[in-house]
PDB file of C-alpha atoms and ligand atoms in Angstrom:
ATOM      1  CA  UNK C   1      86.053 152.355 -70.361  1.00  0.00           C
ATOM      2  CA  UNK C   2      85.860 151.319 -66.705  1.00  0.00           C
ATOM      3  CA  UNK C   3      82.655 152.553 -65.179  1.00  0.00           C
ATOM      4  CA  UNK C   4      81.309 150.079 -62.656  1.00  0.00           C
ATOM      5  CA  UNK C   5      82.000 150.614 -58.972  1.00  0.00           C
ATOM      6  CA  UNK C   6      84.765 149.035 -56.899  1.00  0.00           C
ATOM      7  CA  UNK C   7      83.998 145.657 -55.391  1.00  0.00           C
ATOM      8  CA  UNK C   8      86.896 145.770 -52.897  1.00  0.00           C
ATOM      9  CA  UNK C   9      85.960 145.401 -49.224  1.00  0.00           C
ATOM     10  CA  UNK C  10      85.441 148.827 -47.724  1.00  0.00           C
ATOM     11  CA  UNK C  11      88.348 148.487 -45.311  1.00  0.00           C
ATOM     12  CA  UNK C  12      90.805 148.369 -48.218  1.00  0.00           C
ATOM     13  CA  UNK C  13      89.706 151.713 -49.645  1.00  0.00           C
ATOM     14  CA  UNK C  14      91.649 154.229 -47.671  1.00  0.00           C
ATOM     15  CA  UNK C  15      93.061 157.535 -48.860  1.00  0.00           C
ATOM     16  CA  UNK C  16      95.678 159.372 -46.852  1.00  0.00           C
ATOM     17  CA  UNK C  17      94.927 163.115 -47.122  1.00  0.00           C
ATOM     18  CA  UNK C  18      97.383 165.384 -45.335  1.00  0.00           C
ATOM     19  CA  UNK C  19      96.810 169.114 -45.253  1.00  0.00           C
ATOM     20  CA  UNK C  20      93.700 171.169 -45.844  1.00  0.00           C
ATOM     21  CA  UNK C  21      90.937 169.239 -47.588  1.00  0.00           C
ATOM     22  CA  UNK C  22      87.766 170.690 -49.092  1.00  0.00           C
ATOM     23  CA  UNK C  23      84.780 168.477 -50.046  1.00  0.00           C
ATOM     24  CA  UNK C  24      81.796 169.433 -52.220  1.00  0.00           C
ATOM     25  CA  UNK C  25      78.978 167.463 -53.829  1.00  0.00           C
ATOM     26  CA  UNK C  26      75.774 167.781 -55.789  1.00  0.00           C
ATOM     27  CA  UNK C  27      76.881 170.602 -58.080  1.00  0.00           C
ATOM     28  CA  UNK C  28      74.648 169.173 -60.800  1.00  0.00           C
ATOM     29  CA  UNK C  29      76.518 171.023 -63.518  1.00  0.00           C
ATOM     30  CA  UNK C  30      74.983 171.017 -66.950  1.00  0.00           C
ATOM     31  CA  UNK C  31      73.866 173.151 -69.878  1.00  0.00           C
ATOM     32  CA  UNK C  32      70.873 174.634 -67.985  1.00  0.00           C
ATOM     33  CA  UNK C  33      72.698 176.238 -65.028  1.00  0.00           C
ATOM     34  CA  UNK C  34      75.389 178.609 -66.370  1.00  0.00           C
ATOM     35  CA  UNK C  35      75.433 180.704 -63.172  1.00  0.00           C
ATOM     36  CA  UNK C  36      76.180 177.589 -61.068  1.00  0.00           C
ATOM     37  CA  UNK C  37      79.095 176.863 -63.424  1.00  0.00           C
ATOM     38  CA  UNK C  38      80.407 180.390 -62.776  1.00  0.00           C
ATOM     39  CA  UNK C  39      80.051 179.799 -59.010  1.00  0.00           C
ATOM     40  CA  UNK C  40      81.930 176.583 -59.363  1.00  0.00           C
ATOM     41  CA  UNK C  41      84.761 178.224 -61.329  1.00  0.00           C
ATOM     42  CA  UNK C  42      85.121 180.834 -58.594  1.00  0.00           C
ATOM     43  CA  UNK C  43      85.076 178.043 -55.988  1.00  0.00           C
ATOM     44  CA  UNK C  44      87.883 176.233 -57.799  1.00  0.00           C
ATOM     45  CA  UNK C  45      89.995 179.403 -57.727  1.00  0.00           C
ATOM     46  CA  UNK C  46      89.352 179.751 -54.006  1.00  0.00           C
ATOM     47  CA  UNK C  47      90.116 176.108 -53.397  1.00  0.00           C
ATOM     48  CA  UNK C  48      93.379 176.407 -55.327  1.00  0.00           C
ATOM     49  CA  UNK C  49      94.401 179.305 -53.090  1.00  0.00           C
ATOM     50  CA  UNK C  50      93.373 177.757 -49.735  1.00  0.00           C
ATOM     51  CA  UNK C  51      93.192 173.947 -49.915  1.00  0.00           C
ATOM     52  CA  UNK C  52      95.726 171.233 -50.559  1.00  0.00           C
ATOM     53  CA  UNK C  53      93.142 168.777 -51.919  1.00  0.00           C
ATOM     54  CA  UNK C  54      89.625 168.981 -53.279  1.00  0.00           C
ATOM     55  CA  UNK C  55      87.142 166.118 -53.349  1.00  0.00           C
ATOM     56  CA  UNK C  56      83.997 166.285 -55.424  1.00  0.00           C
ATOM     57  CA  UNK C  57      81.939 163.466 -54.086  1.00  0.00           C
ATOM     58  CA  UNK C  58      79.235 162.762 -56.591  1.00  0.00           C
ATOM     59  CA  UNK C  59      76.579 164.398 -58.756  1.00  0.00           C
ATOM     60  CA  UNK C  60      79.197 166.787 -60.052  1.00  0.00           C
ATOM     61  CA  UNK C  61      77.153 166.621 -63.279  1.00  0.00           C
ATOM     62  CA  UNK C  62      73.422 166.696 -63.618  1.00  0.00           C
ATOM     63  CA  UNK C  63      73.487 163.619 -65.817  1.00  0.00           C
ATOM     64  CA  UNK C  64      76.680 162.006 -67.102  1.00  0.00           C
ATOM     65  CA  UNK C  65      76.148 160.090 -70.340  1.00  0.00           C
ATOM     66  CA  UNK C  66      79.670 158.864 -70.927  1.00  0.00           C
ATOM     67  CA  UNK C  67      83.310 159.949 -70.908  1.00  0.00           C
ATOM     68  CA  UNK C  68      83.346 160.034 -74.699  1.00  0.00           C
ATOM     69  CA  UNK C  69      81.387 163.314 -74.564  1.00  0.00           C
ATOM     70  CA  UNK C  70      84.791 164.958 -74.162  1.00  0.00           C
ATOM     71  CA  UNK C  71      85.811 164.112 -77.736  1.00  0.00           C
ATOM     72  CA  UNK C  72      83.466 166.872 -79.011  1.00  0.00           C
ATOM     73  CA  UNK C  73      82.335 168.578 -75.819  1.00  0.00           C
ATOM     74  CA  UNK C  74      79.449 170.996 -75.593  1.00  0.00           C
ATOM     75  CA  UNK C  75      80.596 174.513 -74.660  1.00  0.00           C
ATOM     76  CA  UNK C  76      79.456 174.239 -71.029  1.00  0.00           C
ATOM     77  CA  UNK C  77      81.256 170.858 -70.567  1.00  0.00           C
ATOM     78  CA  UNK C  78      84.391 172.264 -72.175  1.00  0.00           C
ATOM     79  CA  UNK C  79      84.348 175.146 -69.788  1.00  0.00           C
ATOM     80  CA  UNK C  80      83.924 172.886 -66.727  1.00  0.00           C
ATOM     81  CA  UNK C  81      86.549 170.430 -67.924  1.00  0.00           C
ATOM     82  CA  UNK C  82      89.105 173.178 -68.606  1.00  0.00           C
ATOM     83  CA  UNK C  83      88.536 174.603 -65.131  1.00  0.00           C
ATOM     84  CA  UNK C  84      88.885 171.174 -63.487  1.00  0.00           C
ATOM     85  CA  UNK C  85      91.984 170.392 -65.536  1.00  0.00           C
ATOM     86  CA  UNK C  86      93.561 173.694 -64.570  1.00  0.00           C
ATOM     87  CA  UNK C  87      92.842 172.937 -60.898  1.00  0.00           C
ATOM     88  CA  UNK C  88      94.064 169.314 -61.238  1.00  0.00           C
ATOM     89  CA  UNK C  89      97.412 170.473 -62.673  1.00  0.00           C
ATOM     90  CA  UNK C  90      98.098 172.455 -59.504  1.00  0.00           C
ATOM     91  CA  UNK C  91      96.390 170.662 -56.614  1.00  0.00           C
ATOM     92  CA  UNK C  92      95.223 167.162 -55.780  1.00  0.00           C
ATOM     93  CA  UNK C  93      91.745 166.589 -57.207  1.00  0.00           C
ATOM     94  CA  UNK C  94      89.530 163.602 -56.438  1.00  0.00           C
ATOM     95  CA  UNK C  95      86.251 162.694 -58.113  1.00  0.00           C
ATOM     96  CA  UNK C  96      83.620 160.309 -56.797  1.00  0.00           C
ATOM     97  CA  UNK C  97      80.550 159.151 -58.666  1.00  0.00           C
ATOM     98  CA  UNK C  98      76.997 159.987 -57.573  1.00  0.00           C
ATOM     99  CA  UNK C  99      73.579 158.687 -58.707  1.00  0.00           C
ATOM    100  CA  UNK C 100      73.445 161.059 -61.643  1.00  0.00           C
ATOM    101  CA  UNK C 101      77.003 160.639 -62.810  1.00  0.00           C
ATOM    102  CA  UNK C 102      77.612 156.952 -61.983  1.00  0.00           C
ATOM    103  CA  UNK C 103      79.021 156.512 -65.501  1.00  0.00           C
ATOM    104  CA  UNK C 104      81.899 158.862 -64.829  1.00  0.00           C
ATOM    105  CA  UNK C 105      85.015 156.841 -65.633  1.00  0.00           C
ATOM    106  CA  UNK C 106      88.792 156.737 -65.446  1.00  0.00           C
ATOM    107  CA  UNK C 107      89.060 158.402 -68.827  1.00  0.00           C
ATOM    108  CA  UNK C 108      87.349 161.551 -67.662  1.00  0.00           C
ATOM    109  CA  UNK C 109      89.309 161.571 -64.400  1.00  0.00           C
ATOM    110  CA  UNK C 110      92.574 161.364 -66.404  1.00  0.00           C
ATOM    111  CA  UNK C 111      91.328 164.106 -68.777  1.00  0.00           C
ATOM    112  CA  UNK C 112      91.041 166.533 -65.867  1.00  0.00           C
ATOM    113  CA  UNK C 113      94.094 165.278 -63.947  1.00  0.00           C
ATOM    114  CA  UNK C 114      91.968 163.835 -61.143  1.00  0.00           C
ATOM    115  CA  UNK C 115      91.931 160.597 -59.206  1.00  0.00           C
ATOM    116  CA  UNK C 116      88.694 158.643 -59.370  1.00  0.00           C
ATOM    117  CA  UNK C 117      87.668 157.381 -55.955  1.00  0.00           C
ATOM    118  CA  UNK C 118      85.546 154.276 -55.229  1.00  0.00           C
ATOM    119  CA  UNK C 119      81.933 154.769 -54.070  1.00  0.00           C
ATOM    120  CA  UNK C 120      82.871 154.713 -50.409  1.00  0.00           C
ATOM    121  CA  UNK C 121      86.249 155.586 -48.963  1.00  0.00           C
ATOM    122  CA  UNK C 122      87.908 156.063 -45.635  1.00  0.00           C
ATOM    123  CA  UNK C 123      89.827 159.365 -45.560  1.00  0.00           C
ATOM    124  CA  UNK C 124      92.802 159.496 -43.240  1.00  0.00           C
ATOM    125  CA  UNK C 125      92.745 163.245 -42.473  1.00  0.00           C
ATOM    126  CA  UNK C 126      94.295 165.566 -39.867  1.00  0.00           C
ATOM    127  CA  UNK C 127      90.908 165.547 -38.055  1.00  0.00           C
ATOM    128  CA  UNK C 128      90.798 161.743 -37.921  1.00  0.00           C
ATOM    129  CA  UNK C 129      89.351 158.980 -40.064  1.00  0.00           C
ATOM    130  CA  UNK C 130      86.293 160.062 -42.086  1.00  0.00           C
ATOM    131  CA  UNK C 131      83.985 157.787 -44.085  1.00  0.00           C
ATOM    132  CA  UNK C 132      83.017 159.577 -47.333  1.00  0.00           C
ATOM    133  CA  UNK C 133      80.412 158.557 -49.908  1.00  0.00           C
ATOM    134  CA  UNK C 134      77.889 160.257 -52.159  1.00  0.00           C
ATOM    135  CA  UNK C 135      75.166 159.094 -49.749  1.00  0.00           C
ATOM    136  CA  UNK C 136      72.564 157.426 -52.008  1.00  0.00           C
ATOM    137  CA  UNK C 137      73.511 153.912 -50.777  1.00  0.00           C
ATOM    138  CA  UNK C 138      72.120 154.899 -47.360  1.00  0.00           C
ATOM    139  CA  UNK C 139      68.654 155.659 -48.794  1.00  0.00           C
ATOM    140  CA  UNK C 140      67.447 152.145 -48.061  1.00  0.00           C
ATOM    141  CA  UNK C 141      63.847 153.208 -47.311  1.00  0.00           C
ATOM    142  CA  UNK C 142      63.466 154.054 -51.022  1.00  0.00           C
ATOM    143  CA  UNK C 143      63.140 150.633 -52.696  1.00  0.00           C
ATOM    144  CA  UNK C 144      62.336 152.156 -56.120  1.00  0.00           C
ATOM    145  CA  UNK C 145      65.583 154.023 -56.096  1.00  0.00           C
ATOM    146  CA  UNK C 146      67.601 151.060 -54.788  1.00  0.00           C
ATOM    147  CA  UNK C 147      66.105 148.958 -57.567  1.00  0.00           C
ATOM    148  CA  UNK C 148      67.091 151.608 -60.151  1.00  0.00           C
ATOM    149  CA  UNK C 149      70.614 151.742 -58.598  1.00  0.00           C
ATOM    150  CA  UNK C 150      71.129 147.990 -58.836  1.00  0.00           C
ATOM    151  CA  UNK C 151      70.041 147.900 -62.482  1.00  0.00           C
ATOM    152  CA  UNK C 152      72.125 150.837 -63.732  1.00  0.00           C
ATOM    153  CA  UNK C 153      75.219 149.484 -62.043  1.00  0.00           C
ATOM    154  CA  UNK C 154      75.093 146.243 -64.015  1.00  0.00           C
ATOM    155  CA  UNK C 155      78.180 146.267 -66.284  1.00  0.00           C
ATOM    156  CA  UNK C 156      76.322 144.730 -69.225  1.00  0.00           C
ATOM    157  CA  UNK C 157      73.592 147.430 -69.107  1.00  0.00           C
ATOM    158  CA  UNK C 158      76.216 150.150 -68.853  1.00  0.00           C
ATOM    159  CA  UNK C 159      78.049 148.647 -71.845  1.00  0.00           C
ATOM    160  CA  UNK C 160      74.804 148.532 -73.866  1.00  0.00           C
ATOM    161  CA  UNK C 161      73.994 152.129 -72.955  1.00  0.00           C
ATOM    162  CA  UNK C 162      77.486 153.374 -73.783  1.00  0.00           C
ATOM    163  CA  UNK C 163      77.296 151.658 -77.186  1.00  0.00           C
ATOM    164  CA  UNK C 164      74.307 153.809 -78.154  1.00  0.00           C
ATOM    165  CA  UNK C 165      74.800 157.134 -79.957  1.00  0.00           C
ATOM    166  CA  UNK C 166      75.273 160.130 -77.673  1.00  0.00           C
ATOM    167  CA  UNK C 167      71.996 161.672 -78.883  1.00  0.00           C
ATOM    168  CA  UNK C 168      70.043 158.609 -77.820  1.00  0.00           C
ATOM    169  CA  UNK C 169      71.932 158.424 -74.521  1.00  0.00           C
ATOM    170  CA  UNK C 170      70.981 162.038 -73.858  1.00  0.00           C
ATOM    171  CA  UNK C 171      67.303 161.332 -74.568  1.00  0.00           C
ATOM    172  CA  UNK C 172      67.349 158.346 -72.161  1.00  0.00           C
ATOM    173  CA  UNK C 173      69.045 160.482 -69.473  1.00  0.00           C
ATOM    174  CA  UNK C 174      66.483 163.266 -69.940  1.00  0.00           C
ATOM    175  CA  UNK C 175      63.687 160.730 -69.533  1.00  0.00           C
ATOM    176  CA  UNK C 176      65.268 159.306 -66.414  1.00  0.00           C
ATOM    177  CA  UNK C 177      65.738 162.774 -64.931  1.00  0.00           C
ATOM    178  CA  UNK C 178      62.157 163.743 -65.742  1.00  0.00           C
ATOM    179  CA  UNK C 179      60.756 160.522 -64.189  1.00  0.00           C
ATOM    180  CA  UNK C 180      62.909 160.988 -61.144  1.00  0.00           C
ATOM    181  CA  UNK C 181      61.798 164.618 -60.678  1.00  0.00           C
ATOM    182  CA  UNK C 182      58.179 163.640 -61.126  1.00  0.00           C
ATOM    183  CA  UNK C 183      58.434 160.687 -58.714  1.00  0.00           C
ATOM    184  CA  UNK C 184      60.238 162.715 -56.050  1.00  0.00           C
ATOM    185  CA  UNK C 185      57.260 165.095 -55.820  1.00  0.00           C
ATOM    186  CA  UNK C 186      55.176 162.327 -54.284  1.00  0.00           C
ATOM    187  CA  UNK C 187      57.788 160.715 -52.040  1.00  0.00           C
ATOM    188  CA  UNK C 188      57.738 161.451 -48.305  1.00  0.00           C
ATOM    189  CA  UNK C 189      60.747 163.362 -47.018  1.00  0.00           C
ATOM    190  CA  UNK C 190      61.724 160.471 -44.834  1.00  0.00           C
ATOM    191  CA  UNK C 191      61.920 158.136 -47.810  1.00  0.00           C
ATOM    192  CA  UNK C 192      64.283 160.458 -49.666  1.00  0.00           C
ATOM    193  CA  UNK C 193      66.535 160.871 -46.611  1.00  0.00           C
ATOM    194  CA  UNK C 194      69.136 158.373 -45.467  1.00  0.00           C
ATOM    195  CA  UNK C 195      67.982 155.428 -43.363  1.00  0.00           C
ATOM    196  CA  UNK C 196      69.015 155.839 -39.699  1.00  0.00           C
ATOM    197  CA  UNK C 197      69.766 152.131 -39.516  1.00  0.00           C
ATOM    198  CA  UNK C 198      72.091 152.275 -42.486  1.00  0.00           C
ATOM    199  CA  UNK C 199      73.926 155.209 -40.911  1.00  0.00           C
ATOM    200  CA  UNK C 200      74.215 153.531 -37.518  1.00  0.00           C
ATOM    201  CA  UNK C 201      75.468 150.398 -39.178  1.00  0.00           C
ATOM    202  CA  UNK C 202      78.120 152.260 -41.189  1.00  0.00           C
ATOM    203  CA  UNK C 203      79.271 154.230 -38.131  1.00  0.00           C
ATOM    204  CA  UNK C 204      79.492 151.051 -36.043  1.00  0.00           C
ATOM    205  CA  UNK C 205      81.453 149.182 -38.695  1.00  0.00           C
ATOM    206  CA  UNK C 206      84.315 151.640 -38.941  1.00  0.00           C
ATOM    207  CA  UNK C 207      86.496 153.420 -36.432  1.00  0.00           C
ATOM    208  CA  UNK C 208      85.686 156.958 -37.633  1.00  0.00           C
ATOM    209  CA  UNK C 209      85.188 160.440 -36.197  1.00  0.00           C
ATOM    210  CA  UNK C 210      82.756 161.437 -38.938  1.00  0.00           C
ATOM    211  CA  UNK C 211      80.722 160.250 -41.830  1.00  0.00           C
ATOM    212  CA  UNK C 212      80.383 162.790 -44.651  1.00  0.00           C
ATOM    213  CA  UNK C 213      77.925 162.556 -47.550  1.00  0.00           C
ATOM    214  CA  UNK C 214      75.814 164.528 -49.962  1.00  0.00           C
ATOM    215  CA  UNK C 215      72.840 163.489 -52.085  1.00  0.00           C
ATOM    216  CA  UNK C 216      69.974 164.409 -49.731  1.00  0.00           C
ATOM    217  CA  UNK C 217      70.499 168.192 -50.204  1.00  0.00           C
ATOM    218  CA  UNK C 218      69.874 168.651 -46.454  1.00  0.00           C
ATOM    219  CA  UNK C 219      73.121 170.254 -45.208  1.00  0.00           C
ATOM    220  CA  UNK C 220      73.588 169.696 -41.473  1.00  0.00           C
ATOM    221  CA  UNK C 221      75.618 168.067 -38.766  1.00  0.00           C
ATOM    222  CA  UNK C 222      73.944 165.198 -36.919  1.00  0.00           C
ATOM    223  CA  UNK C 223      74.707 163.014 -33.955  1.00  0.00           C
ATOM    224  CA  UNK C 224      74.421 159.277 -34.643  1.00  0.00           C
ATOM    225  CA  UNK C 225      72.379 157.151 -32.286  1.00  0.00           C
ATOM    226  CA  UNK C 226      74.578 154.799 -30.272  1.00  0.00           C
ATOM    227  CA  UNK C 227      77.806 156.316 -31.707  1.00  0.00           C
ATOM    228  CA  UNK C 228      78.700 159.321 -29.511  1.00  0.00           C
ATOM    229  CA  UNK C 229      82.188 159.550 -31.027  1.00  0.00           C
ATOM    230  CA  UNK C 230      80.929 159.897 -34.596  1.00  0.00           C
ATOM    231  CA  UNK C 231      79.035 162.695 -36.378  1.00  0.00           C
ATOM    232  CA  UNK C 232      77.268 162.781 -39.684  1.00  0.00           C
ATOM    233  CA  UNK C 233      77.945 165.815 -41.853  1.00  0.00           C
ATOM    234  CA  UNK C 234      75.720 166.426 -44.874  1.00  0.00           C
ATOM    235  CA  UNK C 235      76.935 168.513 -47.823  1.00  0.00           C
ATOM    236  CA  UNK C 236      74.668 171.060 -49.490  1.00  0.00           C
ATOM    237  CA  UNK C 237      73.637 170.945 -53.181  1.00  0.00           C
ATOM    238  CA  UNK C 238      74.430 173.832 -55.494  1.00  0.00           C
ATOM    239  CA  UNK C 239      72.050 175.891 -57.562  1.00  0.00           C
ATOM    240  CA  UNK C 240      72.034 179.419 -58.866  1.00  0.00           C
ATOM    241  CA  UNK C 241      68.805 180.129 -60.641  1.00  0.00           C
ATOM    242  CA  UNK C 242      68.421 183.377 -62.552  1.00  0.00           C
ATOM    243  CA  UNK C 243      67.579 186.307 -60.269  1.00  0.00           C
ATOM    244  CA  UNK C 244      67.762 184.158 -57.135  1.00  0.00           C
ATOM    245  CA  UNK C 245      70.465 183.868 -54.535  1.00  0.00           C
ATOM    246  CA  UNK C 246      72.981 181.137 -55.085  1.00  0.00           C
ATOM    247  CA  UNK C 247      72.817 177.964 -52.991  1.00  0.00           C
ATOM    248  CA  UNK C 248      75.859 175.852 -52.367  1.00  0.00           C
ATOM    249  CA  UNK C 249      78.790 175.232 -50.085  1.00  0.00           C
ATOM    250  CA  UNK C 250      81.409 172.747 -48.962  1.00  0.00           C
ATOM    251  CA  UNK C 251      83.041 171.114 -45.975  1.00  0.00           C
ATOM    252  CA  UNK C 252      86.593 171.978 -44.998  1.00  0.00           C
ATOM    253  CA  UNK C 253      88.981 169.940 -42.892  1.00  0.00           C
ATOM    254  CA  UNK C 254      91.854 172.029 -41.525  1.00  0.00           C
ATOM    255  CA  UNK C 255      93.821 170.551 -38.699  1.00  0.00           C
ATOM    256  CA  UNK C 256      91.343 169.060 -36.248  1.00  0.00           C
ATOM    257  CA  UNK C 257      88.635 171.452 -37.292  1.00  0.00           C
ATOM    258  CA  UNK C 258      85.783 170.435 -39.554  1.00  0.00           C
ATOM    259  CA  UNK C 259      83.505 173.195 -40.934  1.00  0.00           C
ATOM    260  CA  UNK C 260      80.355 173.240 -43.035  1.00  0.00           C
ATOM    261  CA  UNK C 261      80.291 176.378 -45.187  1.00  0.00           C
ATOM    262  CA  UNK C 262      77.154 177.436 -46.971  1.00  0.00           C
ATOM    263  CA  UNK C 263      76.747 180.502 -49.160  1.00  0.00           C
ATOM    264  CA  UNK C 264      75.066 183.282 -47.215  1.00  0.00           C
ATOM    265  CA  UNK C 265      75.076 181.415 -43.897  1.00  0.00           C
ATOM    266  CA  UNK C 266      77.244 181.239 -40.804  1.00  0.00           C
ATOM    267  CA  UNK C 267      79.817 178.439 -40.796  1.00  0.00           C
ATOM    268  CA  UNK C 268      79.158 175.468 -38.659  1.00  0.00           C
ATOM    269  CA  UNK C 269      82.466 174.287 -37.169  1.00  0.00           C
ATOM    270  CA  UNK C 270      83.657 171.643 -34.725  1.00  0.00           C
ATOM    271  CA  UNK C 271      87.049 170.660 -33.423  1.00  0.00           C
ATOM    272  CA  UNK C 272      87.045 166.886 -33.658  1.00  0.00           C
ATOM    273  CA  UNK C 273      89.442 166.066 -30.860  1.00  0.00           C
ATOM    274  CA  UNK C 274      87.430 167.761 -28.150  1.00  0.00           C
ATOM    275  CA  UNK C 275      84.049 167.571 -29.883  1.00  0.00           C
ATOM    276  CA  UNK C 276      83.345 171.032 -28.511  1.00  0.00           C
ATOM    277  CA  UNK C 277      81.383 173.721 -30.298  1.00  0.00           C
ATOM    278  CA  UNK C 278      83.441 176.460 -31.879  1.00  0.00           C
ATOM    279  CA  UNK C 279      82.217 179.904 -32.763  1.00  0.00           C
ATOM    280  CA  UNK C 280      81.972 180.363 -36.506  1.00  0.00           C
TER     281      UNK C 280
HETATM  282  O1  LP5 K 301      68.627 162.508 -58.742  1.00  0.00           O
HETATM  283  P1  LP5 K 301      67.473 162.955 -57.893  1.00  0.00           P
HETATM  284  O2  LP5 K 301      67.910 163.793 -56.726  1.00  0.00           O
HETATM  285  O3  LP5 K 301      66.410 163.660 -58.732  1.00  0.00           O
HETATM  286  O4  LP5 K 301      66.729 161.656 -57.362  1.00  0.00           O
HETATM  287  C1  LP5 K 301      67.476 160.575 -56.899  1.00  0.00           C
HETATM  288  C2  LP5 K 301      66.915 159.330 -57.429  1.00  0.00           C
HETATM  289  N1  LP5 K 301      66.819 159.366 -58.880  1.00  0.00           N
HETATM  290  C3  LP5 K 301      67.832 158.946 -59.641  1.00  0.00           C
HETATM  291  C4  LP5 K 301      67.677 159.010 -61.146  1.00  0.00           C
HETATM  292  C5  LP5 K 301      68.643 160.036 -61.712  1.00  0.00           C
HETATM  293  O5  LP5 K 301      68.281 161.347 -61.389  1.00  0.00           O
HETATM  294  C6  LP5 K 301      68.732 159.864 -63.220  1.00  0.00           C
HETATM  295  C7  LP5 K 301      70.149 160.057 -63.670  1.00  0.00           C
HETATM  296  C8  LP5 K 301      70.309 159.881 -65.131  1.00  0.00           C
HETATM  297  C9  LP5 K 301      71.804 159.561 -65.428  1.00  0.00           C
HETATM  298  C10 LP5 K 301      72.121 159.162 -66.802  1.00  0.00           C
HETATM  299  C11 LP5 K 301      71.266 158.005 -67.248  1.00  0.00           C
HETATM  300  C12 LP5 K 301      72.040 156.874 -67.713  1.00  0.00           C
HETATM  301  C13 LP5 K 301      71.224 155.610 -67.888  1.00  0.00           C
HETATM  302  C14 LP5 K 301      72.256 154.504 -67.860  1.00  0.00           C
HETATM  303  C15 LP5 K 301      71.680 153.137 -67.920  1.00  0.00           C
HETATM  304  C16 LP5 K 301      72.797 152.126 -67.759  1.00  0.00           C
HETATM  305  O6  LP5 K 301      68.902 158.574 -59.190  1.00  0.00           O
HETATM  306  C17 LP5 K 301      65.510 159.078 -56.888  1.00  0.00           C
HETATM  307  C18 LP5 K 301      65.547 159.082 -55.383  1.00  0.00           C
HETATM  308  C19 LP5 K 301      66.138 160.424 -54.896  1.00  0.00           C
HETATM  309  O7  LP5 K 301      67.426 160.593 -55.455  1.00  0.00           O
HETATM  310  C20 LP5 K 301      66.307 160.517 -53.379  1.00  0.00           C
HETATM  311  O8  LP5 K 301      67.208 159.502 -52.918  1.00  0.00           O
HETATM  312  O9  LP5 K 301      64.253 158.934 -54.855  1.00  0.00           O
HETATM  313  O10 LP5 K 301      65.142 157.766 -57.278  1.00  0.00           O
HETATM  314  C21 LP5 K 301      64.181 157.621 -58.218  1.00  0.00           C
HETATM  315  O11 LP5 K 301      63.640 158.547 -58.699  1.00  0.00           O
HETATM  316  C22 LP5 K 301      63.911 156.180 -58.505  1.00  0.00           C
HETATM  317  C23 LP5 K 301      63.147 156.038 -59.692  1.00  0.00           C
HETATM  318  O12 LP5 K 301      62.388 154.905 -59.651  1.00  0.00           O
HETATM  319  C24 LP5 K 301      64.045 156.075 -60.902  1.00  0.00           C
HETATM  320  C25 LP5 K 301      63.315 156.330 -62.139  1.00  0.00           C
HETATM  321  C26 LP5 K 301      64.161 156.415 -63.344  1.00  0.00           C
HETATM  322  C27 LP5 K 301      63.500 155.641 -64.440  1.00  0.00           C
HETATM  323  C28 LP5 K 301      64.422 155.629 -65.590  1.00  0.00           C
HETATM  324  C29 LP5 K 301      63.872 154.981 -66.766  1.00  0.00           C
HETATM  325  C30 LP5 K 301      64.523 155.532 -67.991  1.00  0.00           C
HETATM  326  C31 LP5 K 301      64.294 154.625 -69.115  1.00  0.00           C
HETATM  327  C32 LP5 K 301      64.179 155.391 -70.379  1.00  0.00           C
HETATM  328  C33 LP5 K 301      63.958 154.486 -71.528  1.00  0.00           C
HETATM  329  C34 LP5 K 301      63.729 155.257 -72.761  1.00  0.00           C
HETATM  330 MN1   MN K 302      72.662 162.502 -55.631  1.00  0.00          MN
END
C-alpha cells in the first residue's frame, strides 16, 4: 500500500480542472458524528448536481487507520464509502490527505473511484492557478506538531503501524487524538494558525491567484503581505453535534468567481480577474 507523500518538486504537481470545482476539507467523518455524515451525503448529492469536480482536501476522516479497513468496514465507513463511490462513478472526485488521514492510500482512492492528490498541488482552474493543500505544513510555529508530522510520515513507521492489528491501530489513533485534543487546549491561537512567513513564501514561490487550505478551522479570505495579486482562502471544518446547528461549508470555483460558502452564513465571493468585491 502506498501511503507516504509525494516527493516530486511542487512545480510538477499540476492538475488541470476545467468547469465548476468544489473544494471541502476537515469533515472529520467517523463513528461519533452520524449527523455530519448525513450532511456530507446531502452535500455529495448537491455537488453531483452542480459541480464538475469535487476535491476533498484532507481530514476527510477523523482518524484513518489504514485502507484495509474497507475489507470489513464498520457501518459508518461503509455508508461514507458507498456515497463517495456513487459520486466518483458520475463526477471527478479527488482526495488529498490531511494530518488525521495521512495514511489514506491509493487503494482507498481506487475503492471510491477517486484520484489521490499529492500533499500540495497547483490547480489550473477557470479562475486562474490556485495552490491547494490541507494546510498543516504551514503551521511552522507549532514545533511539537511539525515533529509529530515528520515522524508519522516516515515510511518505515507507517509500515510498522500498518502491520499491527486494526484493533491496536485504533487504540493508538484514539490515544493520539486524545493527546492532540488535550495539547490543543493549552496552545495559543497563533501557534495553531498558519505561519505568515510560510504563507508569504508559498505565495511568492508560485504564480498563483489564490492559495486555498483547510486545517485551521478558521474560514476566511485573507490578503497576503507583499503579494497583492494573491489571496488566501481558508475552508471551514464540519461538525453537526446533536441538537446544535450544523457547521460546515466549501469553496466553489465557477468561471472567474471564487466563493466561500458556509452553512447559515452569507457567501463570500470574489471575481478573481478584477479582484473586486461581489455581492453574495
Ligand atoms: O488534529 P487536530 O486538529 O486535533 O490537531 C492537529 C495536530 N494534531 C495531530 C494529531 C492527530 O489529531 C492524530 C491523528 C491520528 C491519526 C491516526 C494515527 C496513526 C498513527 C500512525 C503512526 C505511523 O495532527 C496538533 C496541532 C493542531 O492540529 C493545530 O495545527 O497543534 O498537533 C499536536 O497535537 C502535536 C502533538 O504533539 C501530537 C501528539 C500526538 C502524540 C501521539 C502519540 C501516540 C502514541 C501512542 C502510543 C500508544
Ligand atoms: Mn487538519
